[in-house]
C-alpha positions in Angstrom: 0.0 0.0 0.0 1.3 3.5 -0.9 0.1 6.2 1.4 0.2 10.0 1.4 0.0 11.4 4.9 -0.7 15.2 5.3 -0.5 16.1 9.0 0.9 19.3 10.5 1.5 17.8 14.0 5.1 16.5 13.7 4.9 14.0 16.5 1.6 12.5 15.3 2.9 12.3 11.7 6.1 10.5 12.9 4.0 8.1 14.9 1.7 7.3 12.0 4.7 7.0 9.5 6.6 4.6 11.7 3.5 2.5 12.3 2.8 2.0 8.5 6.5 1.5 7.7 6.7 -1.2 10.4 3.8 -2.9 8.6 5.7 -2.9 5.3 3.8 0.0 3.6 5.3 3.0 1.7 4.3 6.3 3.2 5.2 9.9 2.2 4.6 12.8 4.6 3.7 16.4 4.1 3.2 18.9 6.9 1.0 21.5 5.2 -1.9 21.4 2.7 -0.1 23.0 -0.2 2.8 20.5 0.0 0.4 17.7 0.4 -1.6 18.6 -2.7 1.6 18.9 -4.7 2.7 15.4 -3.6 -0.7 14.0 -4.5 -0.2 15.2 -8.0 3.2 13.5 -8.4 2.4 9.9 -7.4 -0.4 7.4 -7.7 -1.1 6.7 -4.1 -3.5 4.0 -2.9 -4.6 6.1 0.1 -4.4 9.7 1.3 -4.7 10.3 5.1 -5.5 14.0 5.6 -5.7 16.1 8.7 -8.7 18.5 8.3 -7.1 21.6 9.8 -3.9 22.2 7.8 -1.9 25.3 7.0 -2.3 26.9 3.5 -4.9 24.4 2.2 -7.4 22.4 4.3 -7.7 18.7 4.3 -11.3 19.1 3.0 -10.1 21.1 0.0 -7.4 18.5 -0.8 -10.0 15.8 -0.5 -12.2 17.6 -3.0 -9.3 18.0 -5.5 -8.3 14.3 -5.1 -11.9 13.2 -5.7 -12.2 15.3 -8.8 -8.8 14.5 -10.3 -7.8 11.1 -8.8 -11.1 9.2 -8.1 -9.4 5.9 -7.5 -7.4 7.2 -4.5 -9.0 6.4 -1.2 -9.2 9.3 1.3 -9.4 9.1 5.1 -9.8 12.3 7.1 -8.2 12.8 10.6 -9.6 15.5 12.8 -10.2 16.5 16.4 -13.7 17.5 15.5 -16.2 14.6 15.9 -19.7 16.2 15.5 -22.2 14.9 13.0 -22.0 18.2 11.1 -18.2 17.8 10.8 -18.6 14.3 9.5 -21.1 15.4 7.0 -18.7 18.0 5.7 -16.0 15.4 5.3 -18.2 13.0 3.4 -19.6 15.8 1.2 -16.0 16.6 0.3 -15.6 13.0 -1.0 -13.9 11.3 1.9 -14.3 7.5 2.2 -13.8 7.5 5.9 -13.4 9.7 9.0 -11.4 9.1 12.1 -11.5 11.3 15.1 -8.4 12.1 17.3 -7.2 10.6 19.5 -7.1 7.1 18.0 -5.3 3.8 18.3 -2.9 3.1 15.4 -4.4 -0.4 15.0 -7.8 1.1 14.2 -6.2 3.5 11.6 -4.4 0.5 10.0 -7.5 -1.6 9.8 -9.5 1.2 8.3 -6.7 1.9 5.8 -6.7 -1.7 4.7 -10.5 -1.8 4.3 -10.6 1.4 2.3 -7.9 0.3 -0.2 -9.4 -3.1 -0.6 -12.8 -1.6 -1.3 -11.4 0.9 -3.8 -9.5 -1.9 -5.6 -12.7 -3.9 -5.8 -14.6 -1.0 -7.3 -11.9 -0.4 -9.9 -12.4 -4.0 -11.1 -16.1 -3.9 -10.8 -18.0 -2.9 -14.0 -21.4 -3.6 -12.5 -22.9 -1.5 -9.7 -25.6 -3.3 -7.8 -28.0 -2.9 -4.9 -30.8 -5.4 -4.2 -32.2 -6.2 -7.7 -31.0 -2.9 -9.2 -28.1 -3.2 -11.5 -26.1 -0.6 -13.5 -23.7 -1.8 -16.2 -20.9 0.8 -16.5 -19.7 -0.5 -19.9 -23.0 -0.9 -21.7 -24.6 2.0 -19.8 -27.7 -0.2 -19.2 -29.8 -0.1 -16.0 -32.1 -2.9 -15.0 -34.3 -3.7 -12.0 -35.6 -7.2 -11.4 -34.3 -8.0 -14.8 -36.4 -5.3 -16.5 -34.5 -2.7 -18.5 -35.1 0.9 -17.4 -34.5 3.8 -19.8 -32.9 6.8 -18.2 -31.9 10.2 -19.5 -28.2 11.1 -19.4 -28.7 13.2 -16.3 -30.8 10.5 -14.6 -28.1 7.9 -15.4 -25.4 10.1 -13.9 -27.4 10.7 -10.8 -28.1 7.0 -10.3 -24.4 6.1 -10.9 -23.4 8.7 -8.3 -25.9 7.3 -5.7 -24.8 3.7 -6.4 -21.1 4.6 -6.0 -22.1 6.1 -2.6 -24.7 3.6 -1.6 -25.4 3.6 2.1 -24.0 7.1 2.5 -26.0 10.3 2.7 -25.3 12.4 -0.4 -26.2 16.1 0.0 -27.8 18.3 -2.7 -24.6 20.3 -2.9 -22.6 17.2 -3.6 -25.0 16.1 -6.3 -24.9 19.5 -7.9 -21.1 19.6 -8.0 -20.6 15.9 -9.0 -23.5 15.4 -11.4 -24.3 18.9 -12.7 -20.8 20.2 -12.2 -22.1 23.6 -11.0 -22.2 25.6 -7.8 -25.4 24.8 -6.0 -28.1 27.5 -6.2 -30.3 27.3 -3.1 -33.1 28.9 -5.1 -33.6 26.0 -7.4 -35.2 22.6 -6.8 -33.6 20.9 -9.8 -32.0 18.2 -7.7 -35.2 17.3 -6.0 -37.0 17.2 -9.4 -34.5 14.8 -10.9 -34.5 12.6 -7.8 -38.3 12.5 -8.2 -37.9 11.5 -11.9 -35.5 8.7 -10.9 -37.8 7.4 -8.1 -40.6 7.0 -10.6 -38.5 4.9 -12.8 -36.6 2.7 -10.4 -38.8 2.6 -7.3 -42.4 3.3 -8.1 -43.2 -0.2 -9.5 -40.7 -2.2 -7.5 -40.0 -3.2 -3.9 -38.1 -2.6 -1.8 -37.8 1.2 -2.2 -34.2 2.2 -2.6 -34.0 6.0 -2.7 -34.6 7.6 0.7 -34.7 11.2 1.7 -32.8 12.2 4.9 -34.5 15.4 6.0 -32.2 18.4 6.1 -29.2 16.4 4.8 -29.9 14.9 1.3 -30.5 11.4 -0.2 -29.3 7.9 0.4 -29.5 4.8 -1.7 -30.0 1.8 0.5 -32.3 -1.1 1.4 -34.0 -0.2 4.7 -34.3 -3.1 7.1 
């Protein structure tokens, strides 16, 4: 595993670096956000471990840039902030996981392994599935219960984004930036309109329902138990 660590606390950075090196992994360390982003552009890392509060460029901004330019790189955020709102911000930025300080190195190691394994599986997976819903990334075909579902280009992109983030709450801002590639205008309900379109096609005539609204936060694609 090749790892980029961006952490401005020198003692913590040294502790993490030694831990991963003792486990046989390669790890490069940067101590500020600008240096970290520069390093991210120079090597194909399996995982980036980012402190949120960094000099010059925040971990959240580095995460956004990585997700936009290097989507196969897993990202884990480290922070002293552990509120639900802080976690939402991290996941909205595109993080795969979030670990609050202080933490045991063993937990960090286990999470790092899980993230890189999951990313590797996704890279080799050309079918996205949830329950009886299936999206073929190569053929651009969507089926549910074996029945083909015709989607517009925008609906397809929205469903792909939800499937890639299944089980995770995706905010309207994140959808706007990732699917529409625009800054979110709070005066428009275009996101809700397209989610409604998608619901009619993949949920209305099928069970279980897969697209769920999380009030005040966004949408999540999952099978409710």
